[in-house]
PDB file of C-alpha atoms and ligand atoms in Angstrom:
ATOM      1  CA  MET A   1      13.196 -14.457  11.651  1.00 39.00           C
ATOM      2  CA  PRO A   2      11.108 -11.330  12.981  1.00 43.00           C
ATOM      3  CA  HIS A   3       9.200  -9.103  10.236  1.00 45.00           C
ATOM      4  CA  GLU A   4      10.477  -5.321  10.112  1.00 50.00           C
ATOM      5  CA  ILE A   5       8.783  -2.677   8.311  1.00 50.00           C
ATOM      6  CA  PRO A   6      10.943   0.327   8.177  1.00 48.00           C
ATOM      7  CA  ALA A   7       9.921   2.982  10.073  1.00 47.00           C
ATOM      8  CA  VAL A   8      11.571   5.267   8.800  1.00 52.00           C
ATOM      9  CA  PRO A   9      13.144   5.890   5.203  1.00 64.00           C
ATOM     10  CA  ALA A  10      16.827   6.903   5.395  1.00 64.00           C
ATOM     11  CA  ASP A  11      16.361   9.535   2.822  1.00 77.00           C
ATOM     12  CA  VAL A  12      13.413  11.825   4.969  1.00 82.00           C
ATOM     13  CA  SER A  13      14.429  14.998   6.387  1.00 86.00           C
ATOM     14  CA  ALA A  14      15.019  15.114  10.159  1.00 89.00           C
ATOM     15  CA  ALA A  15      11.403  16.824  10.642  1.00 94.00           C
ATOM     16  CA  GLY A  16       9.801  13.791   8.747  1.00 95.00           C
ATOM     17  CA  ALA A  17       7.261  14.419   6.441  1.00 97.00           C
ATOM     18  CA  GLY A  18       3.816  15.187   5.628  1.00 98.00           C
ATOM     19  CA  ARG A  19       1.766  13.920   2.686  1.00 98.00           C
ATOM     20  CA  PHE A  20      -1.444  13.981   0.602  1.00 98.00           C
ATOM     21  CA  ALA A  21      -3.078  10.860  -0.719  1.00 97.00           C
ATOM     22  CA  PRO A  22      -5.699  11.178  -2.982  1.00 96.00           C
ATOM     23  CA  SER A  23      -8.087   8.197  -4.637  1.00 95.00           C
ATOM     24  CA  PRO A  24      -7.612   8.234  -8.355  1.00 95.00           C
ATOM     25  CA  SER A  25     -11.019   7.962  -8.741  1.00 92.00           C
ATOM     26  CA  GLY A  26     -11.901  11.231 -11.189  1.00 92.00           C
ATOM     27  CA  GLU A  27     -10.257  14.763 -11.142  1.00 94.00           C
ATOM     28  CA  LEU A  28      -9.547  16.587  -7.744  1.00 96.00           C
ATOM     29  CA  HIS A  29     -11.818  18.952  -6.960  1.00 96.00           C
ATOM     30  CA  VAL A  30     -11.532  22.309  -5.451  1.00 97.00           C
ATOM     31  CA  GLY A  31     -12.399  21.107  -1.966  1.00 96.00           C
ATOM     32  CA  ASN A  32      -9.535  18.265  -2.576  1.00 97.00           C
ATOM     33  CA  LEU A  33      -6.685  20.742  -3.376  1.00 98.00           C
ATOM     34  CA  ARG A  34      -7.223  23.528  -0.555  1.00 98.00           C
ATOM     35  CA  THR A  35      -6.591  20.283   1.651  1.00 98.00           C
ATOM     36  CA  ALA A  36      -3.724  19.366  -0.557  1.00 98.00           C
ATOM     37  CA  LEU A  37      -2.479  22.770   0.059  1.00 98.00           C
ATOM     38  CA  LEU A  38      -2.861  22.857   3.471  1.00 98.00           C
ATOM     39  CA  ALA A  39      -0.872  19.635   3.890  1.00 98.00           C
ATOM     40  CA  TRP A  40       1.879  21.047   1.765  1.00 98.00           C
ATOM     41  CA  LEU A  41       1.650  24.382   3.828  1.00 98.00           C
ATOM     42  CA  PHE A  42       2.213  22.432   7.214  1.00 98.00           C
ATOM     43  CA  ALA A  43       4.330  19.988   6.220  1.00 98.00           C
ATOM     44  CA  ARG A  44       6.783  22.793   4.813  1.00 98.00           C
ATOM     45  CA  SER A  45       6.373  25.199   7.465  1.00 98.00           C
ATOM     46  CA  THR A  46       7.721  22.757   9.621  1.00 97.00           C
ATOM     47  CA  GLY A  47      10.637  21.940   7.824  1.00 97.00           C
ATOM     48  CA  ARG A  48       8.951  18.322   6.978  1.00 97.00           C
ATOM     49  CA  ASP A  49       9.319  16.427   3.347  1.00 97.00           C
ATOM     50  CA  PHE A  50       6.107  16.104   1.608  1.00 98.00           C
ATOM     51  CA  VAL A  51       5.286  13.054  -0.027  1.00 97.00           C
ATOM     52  CA  LEU A  52       2.417  11.525  -2.241  1.00 97.00           C
ATOM     53  CA  ARG A  53       0.923   8.461  -1.860  1.00 97.00           C
ATOM     54  CA  VAL A  54      -1.962   7.454  -4.415  1.00 96.00           C
ATOM     55  CA  GLU A  55      -4.510   5.064  -2.835  1.00 96.00           C
ATOM     56  CA  ASP A  56      -5.856   3.381  -5.591  1.00 95.00           C
ATOM     57  CA  LEU A  57      -6.764  -0.188  -3.459  1.00 93.00           C
ATOM     58  CA  ASP A  58     -10.576   0.419  -4.268  1.00 86.00           C
ATOM     59  CA  ARG A  59     -10.886   3.104  -6.756  1.00 77.00           C
ATOM     60  CA  ALA A  60      -8.894   3.949  -9.894  1.00 84.00           C
ATOM     61  CA  ARG A  61      -9.952   5.077 -13.023  1.00 90.00           C
ATOM     62  CA  ALA A  62      -7.788   4.719 -16.222  1.00 89.00           C
ATOM     63  CA  GLY A  63      -5.870   8.435 -16.306  1.00 93.00           C
ATOM     64  CA  ALA A  64      -6.505   9.919 -13.365  1.00 95.00           C
ATOM     65  CA  GLU A  65      -3.933   9.770 -11.178  1.00 96.00           C
ATOM     66  CA  ALA A  66      -1.646  11.630 -13.924  1.00 96.00           C
ATOM     67  CA  ALA A  67      -4.471  14.089 -13.925  1.00 97.00           C
ATOM     68  CA  GLN A  68      -4.100  14.855 -10.494  1.00 97.00           C
ATOM     69  CA  LEU A  69      -0.229  14.573 -10.436  1.00 97.00           C
ATOM     70  CA  ARG A  70      -0.920  17.459 -12.957  1.00 98.00           C
ATOM     71  CA  ASP A  71      -3.572  19.409 -11.563  1.00 98.00           C
ATOM     72  CA  LEU A  72      -1.328  19.509  -7.938  1.00 98.00           C
ATOM     73  CA  ALA A  73       1.732  20.717 -10.031  1.00 98.00           C
ATOM     74  CA  ALA A  74      -0.708  22.817 -11.758  1.00 98.00           C
ATOM     75  CA  VAL A  75      -1.438  24.983  -8.192  1.00 97.00           C
ATOM     76  CA  GLY A  76       2.245  24.888  -7.550  1.00 97.00           C
ATOM     77  CA  LEU A  77       2.808  22.349  -5.060  1.00 98.00           C
ATOM     78  CA  ASP A  78       5.930  20.148  -5.290  1.00 97.00           C
ATOM     79  CA  TRP A  79       6.705  16.743  -3.337  1.00 97.00           C
ATOM     80  CA  ASP A  80       9.966  14.717  -2.928  1.00 96.00           C
ATOM     81  CA  GLY A  81      10.563  11.437  -3.854  1.00 93.00           C
ATOM     82  CA  GLU A  82       8.629   8.673  -5.332  1.00 91.00           C
ATOM     83  CA  VAL A  83       4.936   8.613  -5.485  1.00 94.00           C
ATOM     84  CA  ILE A  84       3.863   5.291  -3.592  1.00 93.00           C
ATOM     85  CA  ARG A  85       0.873   3.345  -5.629  1.00 95.00           C
ATOM     86  CA  GLN A  86      -0.921   1.125  -2.455  1.00 95.00           C
ATOM     87  CA  SER A  87      -1.715  -1.485  -5.516  1.00 94.00           C
ATOM     88  CA  ASP A  88       1.860  -2.535  -5.921  1.00 94.00           C
ATOM     89  CA  ARG A  89       1.857  -2.730  -2.355  1.00 95.00           C
ATOM     90  CA  THR A  90       0.185  -5.525  -0.847  1.00 94.00           C
ATOM     91  CA  PRO A  91       3.461  -7.750   0.265  1.00 95.00           C
ATOM     92  CA  VAL A  92       3.961  -5.677   3.049  1.00 96.00           C
ATOM     93  CA  TYR A  93       0.665  -5.056   4.040  1.00 97.00           C
ATOM     94  CA  LEU A  94       0.383  -9.173   4.693  1.00 97.00           C
ATOM     95  CA  GLU A  95       3.804  -8.971   5.788  1.00 97.00           C
ATOM     96  CA  ALA A  96       2.434  -6.374   8.706  1.00 97.00           C
ATOM     97  CA  ILE A  97      -1.029  -8.783   9.008  1.00 98.00           C
ATOM     98  CA  GLN A  98       1.576 -11.519   9.679  1.00 97.00           C
ATOM     99  CA  ARG A  99       3.119  -9.615  12.552  1.00 97.00           C
ATOM    100  CA  LEU A 100      -0.443  -9.480  14.412  1.00 98.00           C
ATOM    101  CA  ARG A 101      -0.968 -13.084  13.516  1.00 97.00           C
ATOM    102  CA  GLU A 102       2.078 -14.302  15.448  1.00 97.00           C
ATOM    103  CA  ASP A 103       1.375 -12.011  18.316  1.00 96.00           C
ATOM    104  CA  GLY A 104      -2.282 -13.793  18.647  1.00 97.00           C
ATOM    105  CA  ARG A 105      -4.305 -10.306  17.430  1.00 98.00           C
ATOM    106  CA  VAL A 106      -5.857 -11.478  14.213  1.00 98.00           C
ATOM    107  CA  TYR A 107      -9.032 -13.886  13.527  1.00 98.00           C
ATOM    108  CA  GLU A 108     -10.896 -14.988  10.791  1.00 98.00           C
ATOM    109  CA  CYS A 109     -14.495 -13.263  10.255  1.00 97.00           C
ATOM    110  CA  PHE A 110     -17.111 -15.132   7.984  1.00 97.00           C
ATOM    111  CA  CYS A 111     -20.048 -12.840   8.776  1.00 94.00           C
ATOM    112  CA  THR A 112     -21.889 -10.915   5.851  1.00 91.00           C
ATOM    113  CA  ARG A 113     -22.501  -7.294   5.862  1.00 87.00           C
ATOM    114  CA  SER A 114     -26.410  -8.181   6.953  1.00 86.00           C
ATOM    115  CA  GLU A 115     -25.425 -10.850   9.368  1.00 87.00           C
ATOM    116  CA  ILE A 116     -23.357  -7.751  11.390  1.00 86.00           C
ATOM    117  CA  ALA A 117     -26.143  -5.442  10.805  1.00 83.00           C
ATOM    118  CA  ASP A 118     -28.362  -8.107  12.525  1.00 84.00           C
ATOM    119  CA  ALA A 119     -26.344  -9.428  15.166  1.00 82.00           C
ATOM    120  CA  PRO A 120     -27.233  -9.315  18.819  1.00 78.00           C
ATOM    121  CA  ARG A 121     -25.057  -6.656  21.031  1.00 75.00           C
ATOM    122  CA  ALA A 122     -23.775  -5.358  23.873  1.00 72.00           C
ATOM    123  CA  PRO A 123     -26.537  -2.847  25.227  1.00 69.00           C
ATOM    124  CA  HIS A 124     -23.612   0.019  25.175  1.00 69.00           C
ATOM    125  CA  SER A 125     -22.485  -1.282  21.966  1.00 71.00           C
ATOM    126  CA  PRO A 126     -21.643   1.616  19.588  1.00 74.00           C
ATOM    127  CA  PRO A 127     -23.261   2.187  15.850  1.00 73.00           C
ATOM    128  CA  GLY A 128     -20.924   0.969  13.239  1.00 75.00           C
ATOM    129  CA  ALA A 129     -18.909  -1.879  15.552  1.00 84.00           C
ATOM    130  CA  TYR A 130     -18.266  -4.962  15.078  1.00 92.00           C
ATOM    131  CA  PRO A 131     -20.064  -6.942  17.269  1.00 90.00           C
ATOM    132  CA  GLY A 132     -17.390  -9.759  18.138  1.00 91.00           C
ATOM    133  CA  THR A 133     -19.616 -12.827  16.326  1.00 92.00           C
ATOM    134  CA  CYS A 134     -16.603 -14.168  15.135  1.00 96.00           C
ATOM    135  CA  ARG A 135     -14.479 -13.526  18.001  1.00 95.00           C
ATOM    136  CA  ASN A 136     -14.142 -16.515  19.655  1.00 95.00           C
ATOM    137  CA  LEU A 137     -15.244 -19.433  16.738  1.00 96.00           C
ATOM    138  CA  SER A 138     -14.388 -22.912  18.096  1.00 96.00           C
ATOM    139  CA  GLU A 139     -11.642 -24.673  15.309  1.00 96.00           C
ATOM    140  CA  ALA A 140     -14.430 -26.919  14.210  1.00 97.00           C
ATOM    141  CA  GLU A 141     -17.171 -24.456  13.543  1.00 96.00           C
ATOM    142  CA  ARG A 142     -13.608 -21.663  11.368  1.00 96.00           C
ATOM    143  CA  GLU A 143     -13.385 -25.161   9.301  1.00 96.00           C
ATOM    144  CA  ARG A 144     -17.264 -25.567   8.637  1.00 97.00           C
ATOM    145  CA  ARG A 145     -17.511 -21.908   7.350  1.00 96.00           C
ATOM    146  CA  ARG A 146     -14.509 -21.564   5.679  1.00 95.00           C
ATOM    147  CA  ARG A 147     -16.295 -24.102   2.864  1.00 96.00           C
ATOM    148  CA  GLU A 148     -18.808 -21.699   3.339  1.00 94.00           C
ATOM    149  CA  ARG A 149     -17.179 -18.634   1.877  1.00 93.00           C
ATOM    150  CA  PRO A 150     -13.741 -16.858   2.336  1.00 96.00           C
ATOM    151  CA  PRO A 151     -12.755 -15.589   5.849  1.00 97.00           C
ATOM    152  CA  ALA A 152     -11.975 -11.677   6.269  1.00 97.00           C
ATOM    153  CA  LEU A 153      -9.242 -11.003   8.974  1.00 98.00           C
ATOM    154  CA  ARG A 154     -10.074  -8.892  11.669  1.00 98.00           C
ATOM    155  CA  LEU A 155      -8.196  -7.629  14.446  1.00 98.00           C
ATOM    156  CA  ARG A 156      -8.792  -9.540  18.361  1.00 97.00           C
ATOM    157  CA  SER A 157      -8.588  -5.553  19.899  1.00 96.00           C
ATOM    158  CA  GLU A 158      -8.059  -5.290  23.985  1.00 96.00           C
ATOM    159  CA  VAL A 159      -9.658  -1.847  23.763  1.00 96.00           C
ATOM    160  CA  THR A 160     -13.058  -0.484  22.910  1.00 93.00           C
ATOM    161  CA  GLU A 161     -11.907   3.435  22.433  1.00 94.00           C
ATOM    162  CA  TYR A 162      -8.682   5.136  21.953  1.00 97.00           C
ATOM    163  CA  THR A 163      -7.468   8.997  22.468  1.00 97.00           C
ATOM    164  CA  ILE A 164      -5.460  10.623  19.628  1.00 98.00           C
ATOM    165  CA  HIS A 165      -4.556  14.487  20.107  1.00 97.00           C
ATOM    166  CA  ASP A 166      -5.106  16.780  16.726  1.00 97.00           C
ATOM    167  CA  VAL A 167      -3.442  20.122  16.237  1.00 96.00           C
ATOM    168  CA  LEU A 168      -7.037  21.806  15.665  1.00 95.00           C
ATOM    169  CA  HIS A 169      -9.527  19.788  17.314  1.00 95.00           C
ATOM    170  CA  GLY A 170      -7.686  19.047  20.476  1.00 96.00           C
ATOM    171  CA  ASP A 171      -7.810  15.393  21.955  1.00 97.00           C
ATOM    172  CA  TYR A 172      -9.984  13.171  20.531  1.00 98.00           C
ATOM    173  CA  THR A 173     -10.808   9.977  21.536  1.00 97.00           C
ATOM    174  CA  GLY A 174     -13.328   7.106  19.355  1.00 95.00           C
ATOM    175  CA  VAL A 175     -14.574   3.767  18.678  1.00 93.00           C
ATOM    176  CA  VAL A 176     -11.846   1.182  18.417  1.00 95.00           C
ATOM    177  CA  ASP A 177     -13.812  -2.438  17.607  1.00 94.00           C
ATOM    178  CA  ASP A 178     -12.597  -5.546  16.117  1.00 96.00           C
ATOM    179  CA  LEU A 179     -11.512  -3.723  12.619  1.00 96.00           C
ATOM    180  CA  VAL A 180     -10.918  -5.721   9.406  1.00 97.00           C
ATOM    181  CA  LEU A 181      -7.469  -5.856   8.523  1.00 98.00           C
ATOM    182  CA  LEU A 182      -7.609  -7.988   5.055  1.00 97.00           C
ATOM    183  CA  ARG A 183     -10.767  -8.367   3.427  1.00 96.00           C
ATOM    184  CA  ASN A 184     -12.727 -10.909   1.974  1.00 95.00           C
ATOM    185  CA  ASP A 185     -11.670 -10.293  -1.185  1.00 94.00           C
ATOM    186  CA  GLY A 186      -7.989 -10.465  -0.162  1.00 94.00           C
ATOM    187  CA  VAL A 187      -7.816  -6.725  -0.261  1.00 94.00           C
ATOM    188  CA  PRO A 188      -6.231  -4.591   2.397  1.00 96.00           C
ATOM    189  CA  PRO A 189      -8.677  -2.038   3.863  1.00 95.00           C
ATOM    190  CA  TYR A 190      -7.766   1.857   4.343  1.00 94.00           C
ATOM    191  CA  ASN A 191      -7.420   1.373   7.862  1.00 96.00           C
ATOM    192  CA  LEU A 192      -4.594  -0.811   7.819  1.00 97.00           C
ATOM    193  CA  ALA A 193      -2.777   0.609   4.228  1.00 97.00           C
ATOM    194  CA  VAL A 194      -2.768   3.858   5.023  1.00 97.00           C
ATOM    195  CA  VAL A 195      -0.997   3.054   8.582  1.00 97.00           C
ATOM    196  CA  VAL A 196       1.658   1.067   7.233  1.00 97.00           C
ATOM    197  CA  ASP A 197       2.166   3.647   4.269  1.00 97.00           C
ATOM    198  CA  ASP A 198       2.503   6.309   6.154  1.00 97.00           C
ATOM    199  CA  ALA A 199       5.357   4.906   8.322  1.00 95.00           C
ATOM    200  CA  ALA A 200       7.081   3.439   5.170  1.00 94.00           C
ATOM    201  CA  GLN A 201       7.461   6.885   3.908  1.00 94.00           C
ATOM    202  CA  GLY A 202       8.275   8.354   7.406  1.00 94.00           C
ATOM    203  CA  ILE A 203       4.979  10.527   6.917  1.00 97.00           C
ATOM    204  CA  ASN A 204       5.007  12.477  11.284  1.00 97.00           C
ATOM    205  CA  GLN A 205       1.891  14.367  10.085  1.00 98.00           C
ATOM    206  CA  VAL A 206      -1.320  13.466   8.547  1.00 98.00           C
ATOM    207  CA  VAL A 207      -3.037  16.424   7.035  1.00 98.00           C
ATOM    208  CA  ARG A 208      -6.116  15.560   6.035  1.00 98.00           C
ATOM    209  CA  GLY A 209     -10.349  16.082   5.704  1.00 96.00           C
ATOM    210  CA  ASP A 210     -12.141  15.946   9.016  1.00 95.00           C
ATOM    211  CA  ASP A 211     -14.320  12.992   7.877  1.00 94.00           C
ATOM    212  CA  LEU A 212     -11.508  11.129   8.432  1.00 96.00           C
ATOM    213  CA  LEU A 213     -10.986  11.655  12.078  1.00 97.00           C
ATOM    214  CA  SER A 214     -13.399   9.302  13.117  1.00 95.00           C
ATOM    215  CA  SER A 215     -11.680   6.449  12.670  1.00 95.00           C
ATOM    216  CA  THR A 216      -8.115   7.607  13.589  1.00 97.00           C
ATOM    217  CA  PRO A 217      -8.105   6.672  16.954  1.00 97.00           C
ATOM    218  CA  ARG A 218      -9.009   2.727  14.995  1.00 97.00           C
ATOM    219  CA  GLN A 219      -5.432   3.903  12.735  1.00 98.00           C
ATOM    220  CA  ALA A 220      -3.543   4.375  15.822  1.00 98.00           C
ATOM    221  CA  TYR A 221      -3.998   2.028  18.141  1.00 98.00           C
ATOM    222  CA  LEU A 222      -3.752   0.045  14.904  1.00 98.00           C
ATOM    223  CA  ALA A 223       0.026   1.713  15.054  1.00 98.00           C
ATOM    224  CA  SER A 224       0.632   0.933  18.225  1.00 97.00           C
ATOM    225  CA  LEU A 225       0.033  -2.667  17.948  1.00 97.00           C
ATOM    226  CA  LEU A 226       2.581  -2.563  14.927  1.00 97.00           C
ATOM    227  CA  GLY A 227       5.025  -0.764  16.730  1.00 96.00           C
ATOM    228  CA  LEU A 228       4.672   2.431  14.501  1.00 96.00           C
ATOM    229  CA  PRO A 229       5.923   5.599  15.716  1.00 93.00           C
ATOM    230  CA  PRO A 230       3.095   8.395  16.215  1.00 92.00           C
ATOM    231  CA  VAL A 231       2.044  10.748  13.985  1.00 96.00           C
ATOM    232  CA  ASP A 232       0.841  14.577  14.504  1.00 97.00           C
ATOM    233  CA  TYR A 233      -2.469  14.766  12.996  1.00 98.00           C
ATOM    234  CA  VAL A 234      -4.675  17.925  11.397  1.00 98.00           C
ATOM    235  CA  HIS A 235      -8.216  17.564  10.308  1.00 97.00           C
ATOM    236  CA  VAL A 236      -8.986  19.746   8.382  1.00 97.00           C
ATOM    237  CA  GLN A 237     -12.577  21.251   7.610  1.00 94.00           C
ATOM    238  CA  LEU A 238     -14.274  20.449   4.523  1.00 94.00           C
ATOM    239  CA  VAL A 239     -15.597  22.552   1.903  1.00 95.00           C
ATOM    240  CA  LEU A 240     -19.248  22.519   1.388  1.00 95.00           C
ATOM    241  CA  GLY A 241     -21.157  23.281  -1.782  1.00 93.00           C
ATOM    242  CA  ARG A 242     -23.955  25.648  -1.846  1.00 89.00           C
ATOM    243  CA  THR A 243     -26.355  23.163  -0.362  1.00 89.00           C
ATOM    244  CA  GLY A 244     -24.214  22.748   2.748  1.00 90.00           C
ATOM    245  CA  LYS A 245     -23.408  18.911   1.784  1.00 93.00           C
ATOM    246  CA  ARG A 246     -19.732  18.244   1.300  1.00 93.00           C
ATOM    247  CA  LEU A 247     -18.648  19.850  -2.440  1.00 94.00           C
ATOM    248  CA  ALA A 248     -19.147  17.418  -4.950  1.00 91.00           C
ATOM    249  CA  LYS A 249     -18.586  17.257  -8.721  1.00 87.00           C
ATOM    250  CA  ARG A 250     -22.661  17.476  -9.451  1.00 88.00           C
ATOM    251  CA  ASP A 251     -21.837  21.099  -7.652  1.00 90.00           C
ATOM    252  CA  GLY A 252     -20.919  22.761 -10.905  1.00 89.00           C
ATOM    253  CA  ALA A 253     -17.856  23.782 -12.100  1.00 90.00           C
ATOM    254  CA  VAL A 254     -15.132  22.657  -8.972  1.00 94.00           C
ATOM    255  CA  THR A 255     -12.384  20.881 -11.295  1.00 96.00           C
ATOM    256  CA  LEU A 256      -9.367  22.826 -12.745  1.00 96.00           C
ATOM    257  CA  GLY A 257     -10.588  21.675 -15.773  1.00 96.00           C
ATOM    258  CA  GLY A 258     -14.301  22.823 -15.148  1.00 95.00           C
ATOM    259  CA  LEU A 259     -12.992  26.586 -13.796  1.00 96.00           C
ATOM    260  CA  ALA A 260     -10.476  26.676 -17.043  1.00 96.00           C
ATOM    261  CA  ASP A 261     -13.765  26.518 -19.508  1.00 95.00           C
ATOM    262  CA  LEU A 262     -15.243  29.646 -17.494  1.00 94.00           C
ATOM    263  CA  GLY A 263     -11.853  31.108 -17.788  1.00 95.00           C
ATOM    264  CA  ILE A 264     -10.509  30.883 -14.583  1.00 96.00           C
ATOM    265  CA  SER A 265      -6.723  29.826 -14.731  1.00 97.00           C
ATOM    266  CA  ALA A 266      -5.088  27.557 -11.863  1.00 97.00           C
ATOM    267  CA  ARG A 267      -3.247  30.597 -10.332  1.00 97.00           C
ATOM    268  CA  ASP A 268      -6.565  32.082 -10.081  1.00 96.00           C
ATOM    269  CA  ALA A 269      -8.245  29.195  -8.796  1.00 97.00           C
ATOM    270  CA  THR A 270      -5.245  29.002  -6.035  1.00 98.00           C
ATOM    271  CA  ALA A 271      -5.324  32.378  -5.203  1.00 97.00           C
ATOM    272  CA  MET A 272      -9.167  31.653  -4.622  1.00 97.00           C
ATOM    273  CA  ILE A 273      -8.429  28.866  -2.642  1.00 97.00           C
ATOM    274  CA  LEU A 274      -5.946  30.427  -0.719  1.00 98.00           C
ATOM    275  CA  GLY A 275      -7.793  33.550  -0.088  1.00 97.00           C
ATOM    276  CA  SER A 276     -10.443  31.223   1.425  1.00 97.00           C
ATOM    277  CA  LEU A 277      -7.635  30.343   4.072  1.00 97.00           C
ATOM    278  CA  ASP A 278      -7.265  34.236   5.065  1.00 97.00           C
ATOM    279  CA  LEU A 279      -3.647  33.861   3.238  1.00 98.00           C
ATOM    280  CA  PRO A 280      -1.981  35.891   0.631  1.00 97.00           C
ATOM    281  CA  GLY A 281      -2.098  34.596  -3.191  1.00 94.00           C
ATOM    282  CA  THR A 282       0.559  32.632  -3.895  1.00 96.00           C
ATOM    283  CA  LEU A 283       1.920  29.574  -2.483  1.00 97.00           C
ATOM    284  CA  PRO A 284       5.190  30.928  -1.309  1.00 97.00           C
ATOM    285  CA  GLU A 285       3.559  34.075   0.189  1.00 98.00           C
ATOM    286  CA  ALA A 286       1.302  32.023   1.905  1.00 98.00           C
ATOM    287  CA  LEU A 287       3.869  29.938   3.211  1.00 98.00           C
ATOM    288  CA  ALA A 288       5.633  32.987   4.374  1.00 98.00           C
ATOM    289  CA  VAL A 289       3.192  34.143   6.861  1.00 98.00           C
ATOM    290  CA  PHE A 290       1.468  30.081   7.524  1.00 98.00           C
ATOM    291  CA  ASP A 291      -0.043  29.935  10.844  1.00 97.00           C
ATOM    292  CA  PRO A 292      -2.270  27.461  12.146  1.00 96.00           C
ATOM    293  CA  ALA A 293      -3.656  29.147  15.060  1.00 95.00           C
ATOM    294  CA  LYS A 294      -4.901  31.951  12.183  1.00 95.00           C
ATOM    295  CA  LEU A 295      -7.176  29.525   9.804  1.00 95.00           C
ATOM    296  CA  PRO A 296     -10.649  30.703   9.740  1.00 93.00           C
ATOM    297  CA  LEU A 297     -12.729  27.869  12.072  1.00 87.00           C
ATOM    298  CA  HIS A 298     -15.824  28.708   9.504  1.00 88.00           C
ATOM    299  CA  PRO A 299     -15.783  25.913   7.043  1.00 90.00           C
ATOM    300  CA  TRP A 300     -15.571  27.628   3.325  1.00 95.00           C
ATOM    301  CA  VAL A 301     -18.665  27.367   1.224  1.00 95.00           C
ATOM    302  CA  PHE A 302     -17.756  26.901  -2.463  1.00 94.00           C
ATOM    303  CA  GLU A 303     -20.073  28.945  -4.682  1.00 89.00           C
ATOM    304  CA  PRO A 304     -19.143  27.691  -8.254  1.00 84.00           C
ATOM    305  CA  PRO A 305     -18.775  30.626 -10.482  1.00 83.00           C
ATOM    306  CA  GLY A 306     -21.748  30.443 -13.185  1.00 74.00           C
ATOM    307  CA  ARG A 307     -21.631  30.838 -17.387  1.00 55.00           C
TER     308      ARG A 307
HETATM  309 ZN1  LIG B   1     -17.932 -12.125  11.922  1.00 72.78          ZN
END
């Protein structure tokens, strides 16, 4: 029986959908909210639905999801349909892996992290790429190693790089290696889950931080092997703290809660974030004039107000 992953749910707008997909590891900060506002603006300005997904396979802190949804609503975002949680969807990920397995694209990997770091590499092998150690183990060798540790599952990739198109970055070519499809603790990694979920939610526009640009070719290649429709990518700049590094909680009052303590309302915070995008201060006004070509090209350095 063929394994089918639903490509487009029946109830998604004909234009498709955009999304925001936070990890519930803590409160959203101004940088996360800015990415969420941009994702909403890109989606709504193109007639798309806007959906939310909670990426809780790795890090989930009690109460964080509810706080994040509350903050997203507080900056004026609305979303369509139900919020999906990745921790509910393991069978769907396993089904996708099974499809790849039936196509002969999956193999077991017994390497530890340090074995991968120390493994001999081809001269031009890109840094961080899996060196292919377990690609061609004999059945006897696999049998022996299964007794030592549970295997991870890896993709038998037929390419070493793949090109995607990004609305802001243009064509972008990046490394594709034999990426992990299932970790040896049984948890599917981000690269697999994100691809399966985007398709399942009818998402055809992915707006997210540009720290994820370099892993996008892997995801797009994986999607192509699963027969999933391509998506439009928009990798937006991360907000920086005053140290010049990516904004983080240690930078001070960077959450709506922290700003509220200083007398700055969610409405003011929203106006501040939209202002950093050269947009007017409310979401409806910003949507009315939103034009990706006019987004500022310089990064935004957020200086938390002092007490
Ligand atoms: Zn291995």
